[in-house]
mmCIF file of C-alpha atoms in Angstrom:
data_model
loop_
_atom_site.group_PDB
_atom_site.id
_atom_site.type_symbol
_atom_site.label_atom_id
_atom_site.label_comp_id
_atom_site.label_asym_id
_atom_site.label_seq_id
_atom_site.Cartn_x
_atom_site.Cartn_y
_atom_site.Cartn_z
ATOM 1 C CA MET I 17 0.000 0.000 0.000
ATOM 2 C CA PHE I 18 1.373 3.374 -0.961
ATOM 3 C CA GLY I 19 -0.065 6.650 0.216
ATOM 4 C CA HIS I 20 0.957 9.991 1.609
ATOM 5 C CA LEU I 21 0.799 8.804 5.205
ATOM 6 C CA ARG I 22 1.814 5.176 4.871
ATOM 7 C CA ARG I 23 4.639 3.840 2.702
ATOM 8 C CA ASP I 24 4.651 0.101 3.318
ATOM 9 C CA PHE I 25 4.540 -2.394 0.540
ATOM 10 C CA GLY I 26 3.653 -6.042 0.977
ATOM 11 C CA CYS I 27 4.450 -8.536 -1.701
ATOM 12 C CA PHE I 28 3.036 -12.032 -1.544
ATOM 13 C CA ASP I 29 3.534 -14.895 -3.911
ATOM 14 C CA GLN I 30 2.041 -18.336 -3.586
ATOM 15 C CA ILE I 31 3.612 -21.260 -5.373
ATOM 16 C CA GLU I 32 1.642 -24.447 -5.641
ATOM 17 C CA ALA I 33 3.150 -27.702 -6.794
ATOM 18 C CA THR I 34 1.348 -30.960 -7.345
ATOM 19 C CA THR I 35 3.486 -34.076 -7.441
ATOM 20 C CA SER I 36 0.755 -36.208 -8.999
ATOM 21 C CA PRO I 37 -3.044 -36.059 -9.388
ATOM 22 C CA TRP I 38 -3.508 -38.466 -6.468
ATOM 23 C CA LYS I 39 -1.226 -36.791 -3.934
ATOM 24 C CA SER I 40 -1.795 -33.673 -1.885
ATOM 25 C CA GLU I 41 -0.610 -30.262 -2.984
ATOM 26 C CA LYS I 42 2.236 -28.388 -1.350
ATOM 27 C CA SER I 43 1.967 -24.646 -0.994
ATOM 28 C CA ILE I 44 4.755 -22.211 -0.240
ATOM 29 C CA THR I 45 4.036 -18.597 0.586
ATOM 30 C CA MET I 46 6.793 -16.044 0.623
ATOM 31 C CA CYS I 47 6.247 -12.666 2.238
ATOM 32 C CA VAL I 48 8.485 -9.673 1.814
ATOM 33 C CA LYS I 49 7.677 -6.473 3.671
ATOM 34 C CA LEU I 50 9.410 -3.360 2.465
ATOM 35 C CA GLU I 51 9.314 0.004 4.169
ATOM 36 C CA PHE I 52 10.184 3.053 2.092
ATOM 37 C CA GLN I 53 11.149 6.498 3.174
ATOM 38 C CA GLY I 54 11.325 9.236 0.611
ATOM 39 C CA THR I 55 8.634 8.332 -1.910
ATOM 40 C CA ALA I 56 4.881 8.209 -1.818
ATOM 41 C CA LEU I 57 4.639 6.923 -5.375
ATOM 42 C CA PRO I 58 4.126 3.236 -6.051
ATOM 43 C CA PRO I 59 6.716 1.572 -8.276
ATOM 44 C CA GLU I 60 6.018 1.565 -12.005
ATOM 45 C CA GLN I 61 6.986 -2.113 -12.202
ATOM 46 C CA LEU I 62 7.483 -4.953 -9.775
ATOM 47 C CA ALA I 63 9.024 -8.359 -10.498
ATOM 48 C CA TRP I 64 10.375 -11.354 -8.631
ATOM 49 C CA CYS I 65 14.033 -12.037 -9.375
ATOM 50 C CA GLY I 66 14.464 -15.753 -8.853
ATOM 51 C CA MET I 67 12.799 -17.142 -5.743
ATOM 52 C CA ASP I 68 14.045 -14.776 -3.069
ATOM 53 C CA SER I 69 14.408 -11.189 -4.220
ATOM 54 C CA VAL I 70 12.097 -8.484 -5.508
ATOM 55 C CA LEU I 71 12.784 -5.773 -8.079
ATOM 56 C CA LEU I 72 10.957 -2.450 -7.877
ATOM 57 C CA TYR I 73 11.335 0.114 -10.657
ATOM 58 C CA TRP I 74 10.641 3.818 -10.426
ATOM 59 C CA ASP I 75 11.325 6.491 -13.048
ATOM 60 C CA ASP I 76 15.110 6.027 -13.266
ATOM 61 C CA MET I 77 15.914 3.710 -10.368
ATOM 62 C CA LEU I 78 15.741 -0.067 -10.047
ATOM 63 C CA LEU I 79 15.790 -1.334 -6.470
ATOM 64 C CA MET I 80 16.563 -4.980 -5.732
ATOM 65 C CA VAL I 81 15.702 -6.236 -2.255
ATOM 66 C CA GLY I 82 16.990 -9.659 -1.262
ATOM 67 C CA PRO I 83 15.890 -12.086 1.435
ATOM 68 C CA TYR I 84 17.942 -10.325 4.102
ATOM 69 C CA GLY I 85 16.517 -6.878 3.360
ATOM 70 C CA ASP I 86 19.691 -5.246 2.043
ATOM 71 C CA PRO I 87 18.771 -3.228 -1.054
ATOM 72 C CA VAL I 88 20.900 -2.829 -4.169
ATOM 73 C CA CYS I 89 20.177 0.198 -6.317
ATOM 74 C CA TYR I 90 20.735 0.457 -10.090
ATOM 75 C CA LEU I 91 20.278 3.753 -11.943
ATOM 76 C CA TYR I 92 19.106 3.910 -15.562
ATOM 77 C CA ASP I 93 19.183 6.858 -17.975
ATOM 78 C CA GLU I 94 16.307 5.528 -20.046
ATOM 79 C CA PRO I 95 13.033 3.703 -19.368
ATOM 80 C CA ILE I 96 13.250 -0.063 -18.874
ATOM 81 C CA ILE I 97 10.891 -3.019 -18.927
ATOM 82 C CA LEU I 98 11.252 -5.920 -16.474
ATOM 83 C CA ILE I 99 10.557 -9.402 -17.830
ATOM 84 C CA PRO I 100 10.597 -12.065 -15.081
ATOM 85 C CA GLU I 101 12.109 -15.436 -15.951
ATOM 86 C CA CYS I 102 12.463 -18.600 -13.871
ATOM 87 C CA ASP I 103 16.012 -17.811 -12.719
ATOM 88 C CA GLY I 104 16.180 -14.022 -12.913
ATOM 89 C CA VAL I 105 14.829 -10.947 -14.669
ATOM 90 C CA ARG I 106 15.496 -9.720 -18.183
ATOM 91 C CA ILE I 107 15.852 -5.921 -18.290
ATOM 92 C CA LEU I 108 15.035 -4.333 -21.642
ATOM 93 C CA SER I 109 15.701 -0.739 -22.650
ATOM 94 C CA ASN I 110 15.745 1.050 -26.009
ATOM 95 C CA THR I 111 19.463 0.361 -26.418
ATOM 96 C CA SER I 112 20.309 -2.746 -24.404
ATOM 97 C CA MET I 113 19.192 -5.998 -22.868
ATOM 98 C CA GLU I 114 20.531 -7.189 -19.493
ATOM 99 C CA PHE I 115 19.886 -10.250 -17.379
ATOM 100 C CA LEU I 116 19.875 -9.922 -13.595
ATOM 101 C CA GLN I 117 20.157 -13.126 -11.580
ATOM 102 C CA TRP I 118 21.546 -14.557 -8.372
ATOM 103 C CA VAL I 119 25.258 -15.254 -8.794
ATOM 104 C CA PRO I 120 25.663 -19.065 -8.863
ATOM 105 C CA ASP I 121 27.669 -20.688 -6.052
ATOM 106 C CA SER I 122 30.222 -22.075 -8.516
ATOM 107 C CA THR I 123 30.960 -18.579 -9.835
ATOM 108 C CA VAL I 124 31.257 -17.169 -6.316
ATOM 109 C CA SER I 125 33.594 -20.004 -5.293
ATOM 110 C CA ILE I 126 35.984 -19.115 -8.135
ATOM 111 C CA PHE I 127 35.846 -15.326 -8.359
ATOM 112 C CA LYS I 128 35.209 -14.228 -4.773
ATOM 113 C CA ILE I 129 38.134 -12.105 -3.622
ATOM 114 C CA GLY I 130 40.503 -14.159 -1.484
ATOM 115 C CA SER I 131 38.717 -17.458 -2.163
ATOM 116 C CA THR I 132 40.754 -20.536 -1.272
ATOM 117 C CA LEU I 133 38.147 -23.043 -2.392
ATOM 118 C CA PRO I 134 39.370 -25.815 -4.733
ATOM 119 C CA ALA I 135 37.739 -24.296 -7.839
ATOM 120 C CA ALA I 136 39.449 -20.940 -7.227
ATOM 121 C CA LEU I 137 42.806 -22.644 -6.726
ATOM 122 C CA LEU I 138 42.350 -24.627 -9.950
ATOM 123 C CA TYR I 139 41.494 -21.448 -11.878
ATOM 124 C CA ASP I 140 44.542 -19.785 -10.303
ATOM 125 C CA ALA I 141 46.708 -22.819 -11.150
ATOM 126 C CA LEU I 142 45.858 -22.408 -14.833
ATOM 127 C CA ASP I 143 46.876 -18.747 -14.659
ATOM 128 C CA HIS I 144 50.209 -19.713 -13.063
ATOM 129 C CA PHE I 145 50.682 -22.482 -15.644
ATOM 130 C CA ASP I 146 50.164 -19.982 -18.477
ATOM 131 C CA ARG I 147 52.836 -17.766 -16.887
ATOM 132 C CA ARG I 148 55.119 -20.805 -16.444
ATOM 133 C CA SER I 149 55.149 -20.411 -12.674
ATOM 134 C CA ALA I 150 55.872 -23.265 -10.252
ATOM 135 C CA LYS I 151 52.924 -22.076 -8.151
ATOM 136 C CA ALA I 152 50.647 -23.984 -10.559
ATOM 137 C CA ASP I 153 52.025 -27.267 -9.244
ATOM 138 C CA GLU I 154 51.647 -26.104 -5.633
ATOM 139 C CA ASN I 155 47.981 -25.231 -6.181
ATOM 140 C CA LEU I 156 47.288 -28.605 -7.780
ATOM 141 C CA ARG I 157 48.899 -30.412 -4.852
ATOM 142 C CA LEU I 158 46.744 -28.450 -2.411
ATOM 143 C CA ILE I 159 43.519 -29.576 -4.100
ATOM 144 C CA ARG I 160 44.532 -33.071 -5.198
ATOM 145 C CA SER I 161 41.788 -34.796 -3.183
ATOM 146 C CA SER I 162 39.055 -32.425 -4.358
ATOM 147 C CA LEU I 163 40.150 -31.999 -7.968
ATOM 148 C CA PRO I 164 37.004 -33.591 -9.485
ATOM 149 C CA GLU I 165 34.773 -31.159 -7.541
ATOM 150 C CA ALA I 166 36.938 -28.228 -8.669
ATOM 151 C CA VAL I 167 36.653 -29.362 -12.289
ATOM 152 C CA GLU I 168 32.879 -29.659 -11.933
ATOM 153 C CA ALA I 169 32.631 -26.163 -10.404
ATOM 154 C CA CYS I 170 34.639 -24.660 -13.285
ATOM 155 C CA ILE I 171 32.353 -26.344 -15.828
ATOM 156 C CA ASP I 172 29.251 -25.153 -13.968
ATOM 157 C CA ALA I 173 30.581 -21.579 -13.748
ATOM 158 C CA ALA I 174 31.348 -21.636 -17.488
ATOM 159 C CA GLY I 175 27.744 -22.624 -18.154
ATOM 160 C CA HIS I 176 26.526 -19.516 -16.301
ATOM 161 C CA GLU I 177 29.043 -17.139 -17.865
ATOM 162 C CA PHE I 178 28.014 -14.792 -20.683
ATOM 163 C CA ASP I 179 31.511 -13.532 -21.573
ATOM 164 C CA VAL I 180 32.954 -15.941 -24.144
ATOM 165 C CA SER I 181 36.570 -15.239 -23.187
ATOM 166 C CA ARG I 182 35.967 -15.973 -19.509
ATOM 167 C CA GLN I 183 33.870 -19.014 -20.449
ATOM 168 C CA ARG I 184 36.776 -20.345 -22.501
ATOM 169 C CA THR I 185 39.218 -19.769 -19.619
ATOM 170 C CA LEU I 186 36.937 -21.581 -17.165
ATOM 171 C CA LEU I 187 36.682 -24.547 -19.534
ATOM 172 C CA ARG I 188 40.470 -24.542 -19.984
ATOM 173 C CA ALA I 189 40.839 -24.628 -16.187
ATOM 174 C CA ALA I 190 38.425 -27.566 -16.041
ATOM 175 C CA SER I 191 40.352 -29.355 -18.784
ATOM 176 C CA TYR I 192 43.651 -28.640 -17.015
ATOM 177 C CA GLY I 193 42.305 -30.049 -13.760
ATOM 178 C CA GLN I 194 40.721 -33.015 -15.522
ATOM 179 C CA ALA I 195 44.065 -33.949 -17.075
ATOM 180 C CA PHE I 196 45.650 -34.189 -13.630
ATOM 181 C CA SER I 197 42.610 -35.905 -12.180
ATOM 182 C CA ARG I 198 42.818 -38.512 -14.931
ATOM 183 C CA LEU I 199 46.585 -38.827 -14.435
ATOM 184 C CA VAL I 200 46.089 -39.547 -10.737
ATOM 185 C CA ARG I 201 43.559 -42.290 -11.557
ATOM 186 C CA ILE I 202 45.806 -43.810 -14.239
ATOM 187 C CA LEU I 203 48.830 -43.837 -11.907
ATOM 188 C CA PHE I 204 46.733 -45.333 -9.111
ATOM 189 C CA GLN I 205 45.528 -48.115 -11.439
ATOM 190 C CA TYR I 206 49.068 -48.670 -12.733
ATOM 191 C CA PHE I 207 50.533 -49.032 -9.244
ATOM 192 C CA LYS I 208 47.626 -51.207 -8.161
ATOM 193 C CA CYS I 209 48.160 -53.538 -11.152
ATOM 194 C CA SER I 210 51.921 -53.667 -10.613
ATOM 195 C CA ASP I 211 51.370 -54.515 -6.918
ATOM 196 C CA GLU I 212 49.030 -57.367 -7.905
ATOM 197 C CA LYS I 213 51.576 -58.725 -10.418
ATOM 198 C CA SER I 214 54.365 -58.719 -7.839
ATOM 199 C CA GLU I 215 52.300 -60.762 -5.373
#
């Protein structure tokens, strides 16, 4: 509800899912209460962004409010149209098209500043390998036991990436890690077979 005296806005969405015609329905209701100070005007557009954030658009400002209430503000010089999709919102203007979505966990694990997760170390190892640095080998040794998960995270992050150059680098990192992952398995099988022959 927007008015001159009260500036609260309640947004409710009910999602119903039926597993089969003979089973009961499950219903999930999500409630987001937003309190605004500074405007008495309702937003021109409102859209869900994924399952847990709301976008509100006024004349030149797009406000994204997540599940924890911290808003993120985007300013636009021209009018936009919000088109909700299952995993985000498409933002159309006269000159551009953008897609706003939750950053996938695999992407965060690689590109978060200071990340020491296996996927980040694998991505970093490729960079050191390209520069012919011995640090590449150190990084691979650190993540030896979790190399398959790091490879999988790089592939997943590449699938969410729109920049072709970064996508290619992520896939190269996955391929680089996969080569060592395969080498570890081959050496393990070789030593296992040679142990069996010696017995």
